[in-house]
Amino acid sequence: MQQETTGHFDREAAQRHEARASGAHPPRASPAPTPGSPAPTPGSPVPTPGSPTPGPTPPSLSYVSLGERPLRRLPQLFVGLALYGFSLALMVRASLGVNPWSVLYEGLEGRTALSFGAISAIVGVLVLLLWVPLKQRLRCGTAANIIVLACSSDLGLLLVPQHLGLPTRIALLVGGVALNGLSVAVYVGARCGPGPRDGLMIGVCAVTGRSIRLVRTVLEVVVLAGGWLLGGTVGVGTVLYALTVGSITQLLMPWCVYRSHAERQAPPAAGATAGAPHADATAGRQRARSPRWERARPPLAEAARRPDQWRR
C-alpha cells in the first residue's frame, strides 16, 4: 500500500515537472461545493474563488390580476398617482422648467392650431399605439392614471402658492423631481397597469432587457430634444428631470414593487440570495471543529512535491 501511494505521488510529481518544463499549466480542479450550497447543474459555469456572484434578479413589473390582494395594491396605486400629480404641481410652481413631455406639447402647440390639452391627448393616444408591438395592454391602472393624475395635479396647484423666492423654487424643483421618481415606483410597483408613457418604458424594458434607468433616461432625453427643436421652452428643471428621474425610479422600485404569490413561492435562483457567505461561514466552522491531525495533513499537491518525506 505504501509503495502504491509513493508511486502515485512520483507519477504526479513527474507530470507536474513536465508541464512546468513545457510551459503549460496543469488544469486546476474545480472547488468542492460547500455544505448547504446548491449543486451545479450540467453545463453551468463552475464558480471560482474571487469570481463575482450574480446579483439579484430585477423585480417583474408585469400585470398581476386585481383578484390577488386588491386591498393591498389598490391603495398603493392611488397613493402613487396622487403623489405623481402633486409632484407635477411642485415643478410647475418652481417655474424653473417643466418635464420633457410638456416641452414637447408646447413645441407642437406653437407649430399647430391645436390647444395644449388637445395635443397632450393626441400624443397620449399615439403613445398607446406604440404599446401594440411591445405587447402592452390597457388595464385599470391606465384609466386611473388619466383621472387621478388630473385631479391631484389641480389640487396641488391650489395648495402650493405662486411667486416664491428663488431658494424656495429650487427646493420645490428638487423635491418635485424626487417625489416624481418615488411616485412612479409606487404606482407602477402596484402592478395594476401603468399610464401611457410609463407603459412605454416598461414595454421597452421588457423587450430589450435594459434597465429602467437607461430606458427612462433615453426616452426623456429624446422627447426633450424633440420639444426643443419644435420651439419648446427648456429650463434647468427640464434637464434635471430628464437625467435623474430614471435613476430615482430604479433605485426605489425594489422597495415598492408588489411580488405575486407565485413569485414568493418560487425558489430563489442560485446566487440571487445571500446564501453564499452563509455557506462559506458554515464551512469555516466545520473546518475549525475538525481534528487537529486532519487539519495538519498536507494537501495532495504538496505531498507530490515532497515524495521523499512520505517514503520515510
PDB file of C-alpha atoms in Angstrom:
ATOM      1  CA  MET A   1       0.000   0.000   0.000  1.00  0.00           C
ATOM      2  CA  GLN A   2       2.825   2.384   0.847  1.00  0.00           C
ATOM      3  CA  GLN A   3       4.578   1.578  -2.444  1.00  0.00           C
ATOM      4  CA  GLU A   4       1.383   2.291  -4.429  1.00  0.00           C
ATOM      5  CA  THR A   5       0.927   5.645  -2.672  1.00  0.00           C
ATOM      6  CA  THR A   6       4.586   6.541  -3.243  1.00  0.00           C
ATOM      7  CA  GLY A   7       4.356   5.594  -6.916  1.00  0.00           C
ATOM      8  CA  HIS A   8       1.225   7.704  -7.330  1.00  0.00           C
ATOM      9  CA  PHE A   9       2.975  10.718  -5.821  1.00  0.00           C
ATOM     10  CA  ASP A  10       6.057  10.139  -8.027  1.00  0.00           C
ATOM     11  CA  ARG A  11       3.954   9.983 -11.200  1.00  0.00           C
ATOM     12  CA  GLU A  12       2.047  13.142 -10.304  1.00  0.00           C
ATOM     13  CA  ALA A  13       5.268  14.978  -9.466  1.00  0.00           C
ATOM     14  CA  ALA A  14       6.778  13.897 -12.798  1.00  0.00           C
ATOM     15  CA  GLN A  15       3.698  15.122 -14.676  1.00  0.00           C
ATOM     16  CA  ARG A  16       3.859  18.492 -12.959  1.00  0.00           C
ATOM     17  CA  HIS A  17       7.578  18.766 -13.691  1.00  0.00           C
ATOM     18  CA  GLU A  18       6.976  18.037 -17.395  1.00  0.00           C
ATOM     19  CA  ALA A  19       4.129  20.577 -17.511  1.00  0.00           C
ATOM     20  CA  ARG A  20       6.324  23.291 -15.980  1.00  0.00           C
ATOM     21  CA  ALA A  21       9.151  22.460 -18.355  1.00  0.00           C
ATOM     22  CA  SER A  22       6.867  22.728 -21.402  1.00  0.00           C
ATOM     23  CA  GLY A  23       5.338  25.996 -20.171  1.00  0.00           C
ATOM     24  CA  ALA A  24       1.808  24.584 -19.876  1.00  0.00           C
ATOM     25  CA  HIS A  25      -0.168  24.985 -16.701  1.00  0.00           C
ATOM     26  CA  PRO A  26      -1.772  21.875 -15.241  1.00  0.00           C
ATOM     27  CA  PRO A  27      -5.560  22.017 -15.064  1.00  0.00           C
ATOM     28  CA  ARG A  28      -6.941  23.161 -11.774  1.00  0.00           C
ATOM     29  CA  ALA A  29      -9.532  21.098 -10.078  1.00  0.00           C
ATOM     30  CA  SER A  30     -12.868  22.770  -9.537  1.00  0.00           C
ATOM     31  CA  PRO A  31     -13.529  23.703  -5.922  1.00  0.00           C
ATOM     32  CA  ALA A  32     -15.637  21.296  -3.948  1.00  0.00           C
ATOM     33  CA  PRO A  33     -19.119  22.560  -3.109  1.00  0.00           C
ATOM     34  CA  THR A  34     -19.527  23.849   0.407  1.00  0.00           C
ATOM     35  CA  PRO A  35     -22.141  22.271   2.687  1.00  0.00           C
ATOM     36  CA  GLY A  36     -25.541  23.815   2.070  1.00  0.00           C
ATOM     37  CA  SER A  37     -24.685  25.233  -1.362  1.00  0.00           C
ATOM     38  CA  PRO A  38     -26.709  24.070  -4.398  1.00  0.00           C
ATOM     39  CA  ALA A  39     -25.071  21.506  -6.648  1.00  0.00           C
ATOM     40  CA  PRO A  40     -24.010  22.875 -10.044  1.00  0.00           C
ATOM     41  CA  THR A  41     -26.190  21.809 -12.935  1.00  0.00           C
ATOM     42  CA  PRO A  42     -24.640  20.235 -16.058  1.00  0.00           C
ATOM     43  CA  GLY A  43     -23.471  22.925 -18.452  1.00  0.00           C
ATOM     44  CA  SER A  44     -23.460  25.674 -15.836  1.00  0.00           C
ATOM     45  CA  PRO A  45     -20.203  27.526 -15.155  1.00  0.00           C
ATOM     46  CA  VAL A  46     -18.352  26.411 -12.057  1.00  0.00           C
ATOM     47  CA  PRO A  47     -17.732  29.346  -9.681  1.00  0.00           C
ATOM     48  CA  THR A  48     -14.103  30.014  -8.876  1.00  0.00           C
ATOM     49  CA  PRO A  49     -12.749  31.751  -5.779  1.00  0.00           C
ATOM     50  CA  GLY A  50     -12.839  35.505  -6.226  1.00  0.00           C
ATOM     51  CA  SER A  51     -15.264  35.438  -9.161  1.00  0.00           C
ATOM     52  CA  PRO A  52     -18.241  37.813  -8.857  1.00  0.00           C
ATOM     53  CA  THR A  53     -21.545  36.200  -7.968  1.00  0.00           C
ATOM     54  CA  PRO A  54     -24.623  37.139  -9.977  1.00  0.00           C
ATOM     55  CA  GLY A  55     -26.755  39.823  -8.385  1.00  0.00           C
ATOM     56  CA  PRO A  56     -30.429  39.603  -7.509  1.00  0.00           C
ATOM     57  CA  THR A  57     -32.931  39.342 -10.331  1.00  0.00           C
ATOM     58  CA  PRO A  58     -34.711  42.635 -11.091  1.00  0.00           C
ATOM     59  CA  PRO A  59     -38.346  42.632  -9.946  1.00  0.00           C
ATOM     60  CA  SER A  60     -41.012  41.870 -12.538  1.00  0.00           C
ATOM     61  CA  LEU A  61     -43.348  44.740 -13.493  1.00  0.00           C
ATOM     62  CA  SER A  62     -45.844  42.693 -15.494  1.00  0.00           C
ATOM     63  CA  TYR A  63     -49.549  42.946 -14.734  1.00  0.00           C
ATOM     64  CA  VAL A  64     -50.981  40.938 -11.841  1.00  0.00           C
ATOM     65  CA  SER A  65     -54.715  40.240 -11.675  1.00  0.00           C
ATOM     66  CA  LEU A  66     -56.694  42.505  -9.348  1.00  0.00           C
ATOM     67  CA  GLY A  67     -58.167  39.425  -7.726  1.00  0.00           C
ATOM     68  CA  GLU A  68     -54.878  38.956  -5.882  1.00  0.00           C
ATOM     69  CA  ARG A  69     -54.777  41.121  -2.743  1.00  0.00           C
ATOM     70  CA  PRO A  70     -56.709  44.135  -4.063  1.00  0.00           C
ATOM     71  CA  LEU A  71     -56.856  45.781  -0.625  1.00  0.00           C
ATOM     72  CA  ARG A  72     -53.056  45.795  -0.603  1.00  0.00           C
ATOM     73  CA  ARG A  73     -52.445  47.006  -4.169  1.00  0.00           C
ATOM     74  CA  LEU A  74     -55.240  49.463  -4.978  1.00  0.00           C
ATOM     75  CA  PRO A  75     -54.319  51.896  -2.166  1.00  0.00           C
ATOM     76  CA  GLN A  76     -50.714  51.771  -3.382  1.00  0.00           C
ATOM     77  CA  LEU A  77     -51.895  52.567  -6.913  1.00  0.00           C
ATOM     78  CA  PHE A  78     -53.976  55.598  -5.920  1.00  0.00           C
ATOM     79  CA  VAL A  79     -51.409  56.943  -3.453  1.00  0.00           C
ATOM     80  CA  GLY A  80     -48.712  56.725  -6.109  1.00  0.00           C
ATOM     81  CA  LEU A  81     -50.868  58.509  -8.679  1.00  0.00           C
ATOM     82  CA  ALA A  82     -51.793  61.236  -6.178  1.00  0.00           C
ATOM     83  CA  LEU A  83     -48.110  61.804  -5.411  1.00  0.00           C
ATOM     84  CA  TYR A  84     -47.389  61.853  -9.141  1.00  0.00           C
ATOM     85  CA  GLY A  85     -49.849  64.685  -9.757  1.00  0.00           C
ATOM     86  CA  PHE A  86     -48.632  66.618  -6.731  1.00  0.00           C
ATOM     87  CA  SER A  87     -45.027  66.326  -7.934  1.00  0.00           C
ATOM     88  CA  LEU A  88     -46.024  67.845 -11.277  1.00  0.00           C
ATOM     89  CA  ALA A  89     -47.648  70.743  -9.417  1.00  0.00           C
ATOM     90  CA  LEU A  90     -44.432  71.325  -7.453  1.00  0.00           C
ATOM     91  CA  MET A  91     -42.412  71.522 -10.671  1.00  0.00           C
ATOM     92  CA  VAL A  92     -44.900  73.965 -12.206  1.00  0.00           C
ATOM     93  CA  ARG A  93     -44.784  76.252  -9.168  1.00  0.00           C
ATOM     94  CA  ALA A  94     -40.968  76.116  -9.194  1.00  0.00           C
ATOM     95  CA  SER A  95     -41.022  77.870 -12.599  1.00  0.00           C
ATOM     96  CA  LEU A  96     -37.571  76.512 -13.456  1.00  0.00           C
ATOM     97  CA  GLY A  97     -38.603  74.197 -16.264  1.00  0.00           C
ATOM     98  CA  VAL A  98     -41.362  71.656 -16.833  1.00  0.00           C
ATOM     99  CA  ASN A  99     -40.980  67.975 -17.678  1.00  0.00           C
ATOM    100  CA  PRO A 100     -39.831  66.990 -21.211  1.00  0.00           C
ATOM    101  CA  TRP A 101     -43.285  65.879 -22.352  1.00  0.00           C
ATOM    102  CA  SER A 102     -44.715  69.325 -21.538  1.00  0.00           C
ATOM    103  CA  VAL A 103     -41.882  70.854 -23.589  1.00  0.00           C
ATOM    104  CA  LEU A 104     -42.953  68.640 -26.499  1.00  0.00           C
ATOM    105  CA  TYR A 105     -46.598  69.704 -26.098  1.00  0.00           C
ATOM    106  CA  GLU A 106     -45.565  73.352 -26.026  1.00  0.00           C
ATOM    107  CA  GLY A 107     -43.467  72.954 -29.164  1.00  0.00           C
ATOM    108  CA  LEU A 108     -46.308  71.246 -31.025  1.00  0.00           C
ATOM    109  CA  GLU A 109     -48.746  73.917 -29.838  1.00  0.00           C
ATOM    110  CA  GLY A 110     -46.624  76.611 -31.479  1.00  0.00           C
ATOM    111  CA  ARG A 111     -46.492  74.688 -34.774  1.00  0.00           C
ATOM    112  CA  THR A 112     -50.177  73.717 -34.981  1.00  0.00           C
ATOM    113  CA  ALA A 113     -53.563  75.295 -34.332  1.00  0.00           C
ATOM    114  CA  LEU A 114     -54.392  72.813 -31.565  1.00  0.00           C
ATOM    115  CA  SER A 115     -54.569  73.603 -27.869  1.00  0.00           C
ATOM    116  CA  PHE A 116     -52.191  72.291 -25.230  1.00  0.00           C
ATOM    117  CA  GLY A 117     -54.786  69.854 -23.858  1.00  0.00           C
ATOM    118  CA  ALA A 118     -55.725  68.530 -27.293  1.00  0.00           C
ATOM    119  CA  ILE A 119     -52.082  67.922 -28.167  1.00  0.00           C
ATOM    120  CA  SER A 120     -51.475  66.088 -24.901  1.00  0.00           C
ATOM    121  CA  ALA A 121     -54.469  63.836 -25.612  1.00  0.00           C
ATOM    122  CA  ILE A 122     -53.341  63.107 -29.187  1.00  0.00           C
ATOM    123  CA  VAL A 123     -49.788  62.335 -28.096  1.00  0.00           C
ATOM    124  CA  GLY A 124     -51.174  60.067 -25.387  1.00  0.00           C
ATOM    125  CA  VAL A 125     -53.140  58.093 -27.986  1.00  0.00           C
ATOM    126  CA  LEU A 126     -50.065  57.808 -30.222  1.00  0.00           C
ATOM    127  CA  VAL A 127     -48.026  56.523 -27.290  1.00  0.00           C
ATOM    128  CA  LEU A 128     -50.727  53.944 -26.595  1.00  0.00           C
ATOM    129  CA  LEU A 129     -50.421  52.758 -30.201  1.00  0.00           C
ATOM    130  CA  LEU A 130     -46.749  52.081 -29.520  1.00  0.00           C
ATOM    131  CA  TRP A 131     -47.883  49.578 -26.904  1.00  0.00           C
ATOM    132  CA  VAL A 132     -49.072  47.164 -29.612  1.00  0.00           C
ATOM    133  CA  PRO A 133     -45.635  45.929 -30.792  1.00  0.00           C
ATOM    134  CA  LEU A 134     -44.473  45.937 -27.161  1.00  0.00           C
ATOM    135  CA  LYS A 135     -47.383  43.637 -26.155  1.00  0.00           C
ATOM    136  CA  GLN A 136     -48.686  46.028 -23.507  1.00  0.00           C
ATOM    137  CA  ARG A 137     -52.403  46.154 -22.710  1.00  0.00           C
ATOM    138  CA  LEU A 138     -54.797  48.688 -21.241  1.00  0.00           C
ATOM    139  CA  ARG A 139     -55.502  47.965 -17.597  1.00  0.00           C
ATOM    140  CA  CYS A 140     -57.449  49.606 -14.810  1.00  0.00           C
ATOM    141  CA  GLY A 141     -54.304  51.446 -13.739  1.00  0.00           C
ATOM    142  CA  THR A 142     -54.169  53.113 -17.161  1.00  0.00           C
ATOM    143  CA  ALA A 143     -57.632  54.630 -16.723  1.00  0.00           C
ATOM    144  CA  ALA A 144     -56.884  55.586 -13.120  1.00  0.00           C
ATOM    145  CA  ASN A 145     -53.709  57.307 -14.311  1.00  0.00           C
ATOM    146  CA  ILE A 146     -55.694  59.705 -16.506  1.00  0.00           C
ATOM    147  CA  ILE A 147     -58.333  60.542 -13.882  1.00  0.00           C
ATOM    148  CA  VAL A 148     -56.355  60.667 -10.632  1.00  0.00           C
ATOM    149  CA  LEU A 149     -53.387  62.433 -12.213  1.00  0.00           C
ATOM    150  CA  ALA A 150     -55.514  65.323 -13.448  1.00  0.00           C
ATOM    151  CA  CYS A 151     -57.325  65.752 -10.124  1.00  0.00           C
ATOM    152  CA  SER A 152     -54.219  65.536  -7.937  1.00  0.00           C
ATOM    153  CA  SER A 153     -52.208  67.956 -10.079  1.00  0.00           C
ATOM    154  CA  ASP A 154     -55.028  70.536  -9.975  1.00  0.00           C
ATOM    155  CA  LEU A 155     -55.280  70.123  -6.204  1.00  0.00           C
ATOM    156  CA  GLY A 156     -51.528  70.585  -5.870  1.00  0.00           C
ATOM    157  CA  LEU A 157     -51.657  73.822  -7.859  1.00  0.00           C
ATOM    158  CA  LEU A 158     -54.307  75.111  -5.452  1.00  0.00           C
ATOM    159  CA  LEU A 159     -52.279  74.206  -2.358  1.00  0.00           C
ATOM    160  CA  VAL A 160     -48.841  75.472  -3.442  1.00  0.00           C
ATOM    161  CA  PRO A 161     -48.654  79.300  -3.660  1.00  0.00           C
ATOM    162  CA  GLN A 162     -47.156  81.249  -6.546  1.00  0.00           C
ATOM    163  CA  HIS A 163     -44.467  83.970  -6.782  1.00  0.00           C
ATOM    164  CA  LEU A 164     -41.995  82.385  -4.380  1.00  0.00           C
ATOM    165  CA  GLY A 165     -38.332  83.239  -3.837  1.00  0.00           C
ATOM    166  CA  LEU A 166     -35.532  81.528  -5.733  1.00  0.00           C
ATOM    167  CA  PRO A 167     -34.360  79.293  -2.824  1.00  0.00           C
ATOM    168  CA  THR A 168     -37.919  78.083  -2.290  1.00  0.00           C
ATOM    169  CA  ARG A 169     -38.363  77.434  -6.001  1.00  0.00           C
ATOM    170  CA  ILE A 170     -35.144  75.411  -6.121  1.00  0.00           C
ATOM    171  CA  ALA A 171     -36.371  73.355  -3.165  1.00  0.00           C
ATOM    172  CA  LEU A 172     -39.708  72.796  -4.912  1.00  0.00           C
ATOM    173  CA  LEU A 173     -37.913  71.688  -8.076  1.00  0.00           C
ATOM    174  CA  VAL A 174     -35.642  69.192  -6.333  1.00  0.00           C
ATOM    175  CA  GLY A 175     -38.490  67.898  -4.186  1.00  0.00           C
ATOM    176  CA  GLY A 176     -40.781  67.616  -7.203  1.00  0.00           C
ATOM    177  CA  VAL A 177     -38.276  65.576  -9.224  1.00  0.00           C
ATOM    178  CA  ALA A 178     -37.523  63.256  -6.288  1.00  0.00           C
ATOM    179  CA  LEU A 179     -41.223  62.856  -5.482  1.00  0.00           C
ATOM    180  CA  ASN A 180     -41.971  62.098  -9.126  1.00  0.00           C
ATOM    181  CA  GLY A 181     -39.439  59.271  -9.217  1.00  0.00           C
ATOM    182  CA  LEU A 182     -40.869  57.881  -5.972  1.00  0.00           C
ATOM    183  CA  SER A 183     -44.456  58.129  -7.210  1.00  0.00           C
ATOM    184  CA  VAL A 184     -43.654  56.237 -10.419  1.00  0.00           C
ATOM    185  CA  ALA A 185     -42.053  53.441  -8.386  1.00  0.00           C
ATOM    186  CA  VAL A 186     -45.073  53.320  -6.055  1.00  0.00           C
ATOM    187  CA  TYR A 187     -47.887  53.242  -8.594  1.00  0.00           C
ATOM    188  CA  VAL A 188     -46.086  51.124 -11.206  1.00  0.00           C
ATOM    189  CA  GLY A 189     -44.954  48.775  -8.428  1.00  0.00           C
ATOM    190  CA  ALA A 190     -48.600  48.027  -7.618  1.00  0.00           C
ATOM    191  CA  ARG A 191     -48.683  46.189 -10.988  1.00  0.00           C
ATOM    192  CA  CYS A 192     -52.261  47.259 -11.746  1.00  0.00           C
ATOM    193  CA  GLY A 193     -51.354  48.773 -15.107  1.00  0.00           C
ATOM    194  CA  PRO A 194     -49.187  51.803 -15.977  1.00  0.00           C
ATOM    195  CA  GLY A 195     -50.032  55.060 -17.703  1.00  0.00           C
ATOM    196  CA  PRO A 196     -49.277  55.662 -21.387  1.00  0.00           C
ATOM    197  CA  ARG A 197     -45.710  56.955 -21.021  1.00  0.00           C
ATOM    198  CA  ASP A 198     -44.729  54.645 -18.164  1.00  0.00           C
ATOM    199  CA  GLY A 199     -46.203  51.705 -20.073  1.00  0.00           C
ATOM    200  CA  LEU A 200     -43.924  52.581 -22.972  1.00  0.00           C
ATOM    201  CA  MET A 201     -40.971  52.499 -20.589  1.00  0.00           C
ATOM    202  CA  ILE A 202     -41.989  49.120 -19.143  1.00  0.00           C
ATOM    203  CA  GLY A 203     -42.549  47.636 -22.600  1.00  0.00           C
ATOM    204  CA  VAL A 204     -39.158  48.741 -23.880  1.00  0.00           C
ATOM    205  CA  CYS A 205     -37.506  47.371 -20.730  1.00  0.00           C
ATOM    206  CA  ALA A 206     -39.246  44.018 -21.190  1.00  0.00           C
ATOM    207  CA  VAL A 207     -38.339  43.721 -24.888  1.00  0.00           C
ATOM    208  CA  THR A 208     -34.742  44.935 -24.728  1.00  0.00           C
ATOM    209  CA  GLY A 209     -33.824  43.705 -21.248  1.00  0.00           C
ATOM    210  CA  ARG A 210     -32.342  47.102 -20.383  1.00  0.00           C
ATOM    211  CA  SER A 211     -32.660  48.793 -17.009  1.00  0.00           C
ATOM    212  CA  ILE A 212     -35.323  51.299 -16.035  1.00  0.00           C
ATOM    213  CA  ARG A 213     -32.643  53.933 -15.537  1.00  0.00           C
ATOM    214  CA  LEU A 214     -31.304  53.622 -19.076  1.00  0.00           C
ATOM    215  CA  VAL A 215     -34.649  53.306 -20.874  1.00  0.00           C
ATOM    216  CA  ARG A 216     -36.350  56.123 -18.968  1.00  0.00           C
ATOM    217  CA  THR A 217     -33.387  58.469 -19.394  1.00  0.00           C
ATOM    218  CA  VAL A 218     -33.158  57.800 -23.141  1.00  0.00           C
ATOM    219  CA  LEU A 219     -36.898  58.346 -23.606  1.00  0.00           C
ATOM    220  CA  GLU A 220     -36.893  61.607 -21.658  1.00  0.00           C
ATOM    221  CA  VAL A 221     -33.830  62.941 -23.491  1.00  0.00           C
ATOM    222  CA  VAL A 222     -35.320  62.080 -26.909  1.00  0.00           C
ATOM    223  CA  VAL A 223     -38.624  63.774 -26.034  1.00  0.00           C
ATOM    224  CA  LEU A 224     -36.748  66.771 -24.632  1.00  0.00           C
ATOM    225  CA  ALA A 225     -34.691  67.123 -27.811  1.00  0.00           C
ATOM    226  CA  GLY A 226     -37.801  66.880 -29.981  1.00  0.00           C
ATOM    227  CA  GLY A 227     -39.659  69.508 -27.975  1.00  0.00           C
ATOM    228  CA  TRP A 228     -36.674  71.849 -28.036  1.00  0.00           C
ATOM    229  CA  LEU A 229     -36.317  71.505 -31.820  1.00  0.00           C
ATOM    230  CA  LEU A 230     -40.011  72.354 -32.194  1.00  0.00           C
ATOM    231  CA  GLY A 231     -39.589  75.535 -30.161  1.00  0.00           C
ATOM    232  CA  GLY A 232     -40.491  74.419 -26.649  1.00  0.00           C
ATOM    233  CA  THR A 233     -39.013  76.146 -23.609  1.00  0.00           C
ATOM    234  CA  VAL A 234     -36.296  74.160 -21.834  1.00  0.00           C
ATOM    235  CA  GLY A 235     -35.275  75.052 -18.296  1.00  0.00           C
ATOM    236  CA  VAL A 236     -32.876  73.779 -15.675  1.00  0.00           C
ATOM    237  CA  GLY A 237     -35.628  71.684 -14.149  1.00  0.00           C
ATOM    238  CA  THR A 238     -36.325  70.048 -17.502  1.00  0.00           C
ATOM    239  CA  VAL A 239     -32.754  68.838 -17.878  1.00  0.00           C
ATOM    240  CA  LEU A 240     -32.587  67.779 -14.219  1.00  0.00           C
ATOM    241  CA  TYR A 241     -35.779  65.782 -14.582  1.00  0.00           C
ATOM    242  CA  ALA A 242     -34.680  64.044 -17.788  1.00  0.00           C
ATOM    243  CA  LEU A 243     -31.327  62.957 -16.366  1.00  0.00           C
ATOM    244  CA  THR A 244     -32.336  61.881 -12.852  1.00  0.00           C
ATOM    245  CA  VAL A 245     -35.905  60.591 -12.747  1.00  0.00           C
ATOM    246  CA  GLY A 246     -34.955  57.213 -14.253  1.00  0.00           C
ATOM    247  CA  SER A 247     -32.223  56.630 -11.681  1.00  0.00           C
ATOM    248  CA  ILE A 248     -34.533  57.579  -8.802  1.00  0.00           C
ATOM    249  CA  THR A 249     -37.255  55.253 -10.058  1.00  0.00           C
ATOM    250  CA  GLN A 250     -34.891  52.303 -10.449  1.00  0.00           C
ATOM    251  CA  LEU A 251     -33.386  52.906  -7.011  1.00  0.00           C
ATOM    252  CA  LEU A 252     -36.772  52.869  -5.265  1.00  0.00           C
ATOM    253  CA  MET A 253     -38.568  50.272  -7.391  1.00  0.00           C
ATOM    254  CA  PRO A 254     -37.345  47.157  -5.479  1.00  0.00           C
ATOM    255  CA  TRP A 255     -38.765  48.637  -2.272  1.00  0.00           C
ATOM    256  CA  CYS A 256     -42.184  49.378  -3.801  1.00  0.00           C
ATOM    257  CA  VAL A 257     -42.899  46.568  -6.259  1.00  0.00           C
ATOM    258  CA  TYR A 258     -45.536  44.012  -5.338  1.00  0.00           C
ATOM    259  CA  ARG A 259     -44.465  40.376  -5.684  1.00  0.00           C
ATOM    260  CA  SER A 260     -47.199  37.954  -6.607  1.00  0.00           C
ATOM    261  CA  HIS A 261     -47.990  34.801  -4.685  1.00  0.00           C
ATOM    262  CA  ALA A 262     -46.362  32.623  -7.349  1.00  0.00           C
ATOM    263  CA  GLU A 263     -43.172  34.703  -7.241  1.00  0.00           C
ATOM    264  CA  ARG A 264     -42.986  34.485  -3.461  1.00  0.00           C
ATOM    265  CA  GLN A 265     -43.413  30.704  -3.551  1.00  0.00           C
ATOM    266  CA  ALA A 266     -40.784  30.186  -6.270  1.00  0.00           C
ATOM    267  CA  PRO A 267     -37.349  29.037  -5.025  1.00  0.00           C
ATOM    268  CA  PRO A 268     -34.628  31.696  -5.243  1.00  0.00           C
ATOM    269  CA  ALA A 269     -32.162  31.435  -8.097  1.00  0.00           C
ATOM    270  CA  ALA A 270     -28.606  30.358  -7.386  1.00  0.00           C
ATOM    271  CA  GLY A 271     -26.526  33.365  -6.426  1.00  0.00           C
ATOM    272  CA  ALA A 272     -29.542  35.648  -6.117  1.00  0.00           C
ATOM    273  CA  THR A 273     -29.613  35.452  -2.340  1.00  0.00           C
ATOM    274  CA  ALA A 274     -27.082  35.935   0.384  1.00  0.00           C
ATOM    275  CA  GLY A 275     -26.656  32.202   0.917  1.00  0.00           C
ATOM    276  CA  ALA A 276     -23.088  32.005  -0.380  1.00  0.00           C
ATOM    277  CA  PRO A 277     -21.488  33.930   2.527  1.00  0.00           C
ATOM    278  CA  HIS A 278     -23.524  31.848   4.968  1.00  0.00           C
ATOM    279  CA  ALA A 279     -22.295  28.642   3.337  1.00  0.00           C
ATOM    280  CA  ASP A 280     -18.692  29.846   3.484  1.00  0.00           C
ATOM    281  CA  ALA A 281     -19.050  30.660   7.164  1.00  0.00           C
ATOM    282  CA  THR A 282     -20.569  27.231   7.842  1.00  0.00           C
ATOM    283  CA  ALA A 283     -17.701  25.520   6.028  1.00  0.00           C
ATOM    284  CA  GLY A 284     -15.201  27.566   8.037  1.00  0.00           C
ATOM    285  CA  ARG A 285     -16.777  26.496  11.321  1.00  0.00           C
ATOM    286  CA  GLN A 286     -16.721  22.856  10.237  1.00  0.00           C
ATOM    287  CA  ARG A 287     -13.026  23.113   9.384  1.00  0.00           C
ATOM    288  CA  ALA A 288     -12.351  24.644  12.775  1.00  0.00           C
ATOM    289  CA  ARG A 289     -14.109  21.710  14.503  1.00  0.00           C
ATOM    290  CA  SER A 290     -12.189  19.063  12.507  1.00  0.00           C
ATOM    291  CA  PRO A 291      -9.480  17.040  14.333  1.00  0.00           C
ATOM    292  CA  ARG A 292      -6.049  18.596  14.581  1.00  0.00           C
ATOM    293  CA  TRP A 293      -4.322  15.708  12.802  1.00  0.00           C
ATOM    294  CA  GLU A 294      -6.698  16.094   9.830  1.00  0.00           C
ATOM    295  CA  ARG A 295      -6.071  19.841   9.550  1.00  0.00           C
ATOM    296  CA  ALA A 296      -2.292  19.314   9.783  1.00  0.00           C
ATOM    297  CA  ARG A 297      -2.192  16.765   6.957  1.00  0.00           C
ATOM    298  CA  PRO A 298      -0.582  18.342   3.847  1.00  0.00           C
ATOM    299  CA  PRO A 299      -2.642  18.518   0.665  1.00  0.00           C
ATOM    300  CA  LEU A 300      -2.047  16.183  -2.247  1.00  0.00           C
ATOM    301  CA  ALA A 301      -0.158  18.734  -4.354  1.00  0.00           C
ATOM    302  CA  GLU A 302       2.301  19.460  -1.543  1.00  0.00           C
ATOM    303  CA  ALA A 303       2.776  15.749  -0.891  1.00  0.00           C
ATOM    304  CA  ALA A 304       3.612  15.235  -4.554  1.00  0.00           C
ATOM    305  CA  ARG A 305       6.297  17.897  -4.374  1.00  0.00           C
ATOM    306  CA  ARG A 306       7.889  16.125  -1.373  1.00  0.00           C
ATOM    307  CA  PRO A 307       7.676  12.353  -2.091  1.00  0.00           C
ATOM    308  CA  ASP A 308      10.872  11.510  -0.189  1.00  0.00           C
ATOM    309  CA  GLN A 309       9.403  12.713   3.081  1.00  0.00           C
ATOM    310  CA  TRP A 310       6.425  10.386   2.707  1.00  0.00           C
ATOM    311  CA  ARG A 311       8.674   7.397   1.933  1.00  0.00           C
ATOM    312  CA  ARG A 312      10.142   7.706   5.400  1.00  0.00           C
TER     313      ARG A 312
END
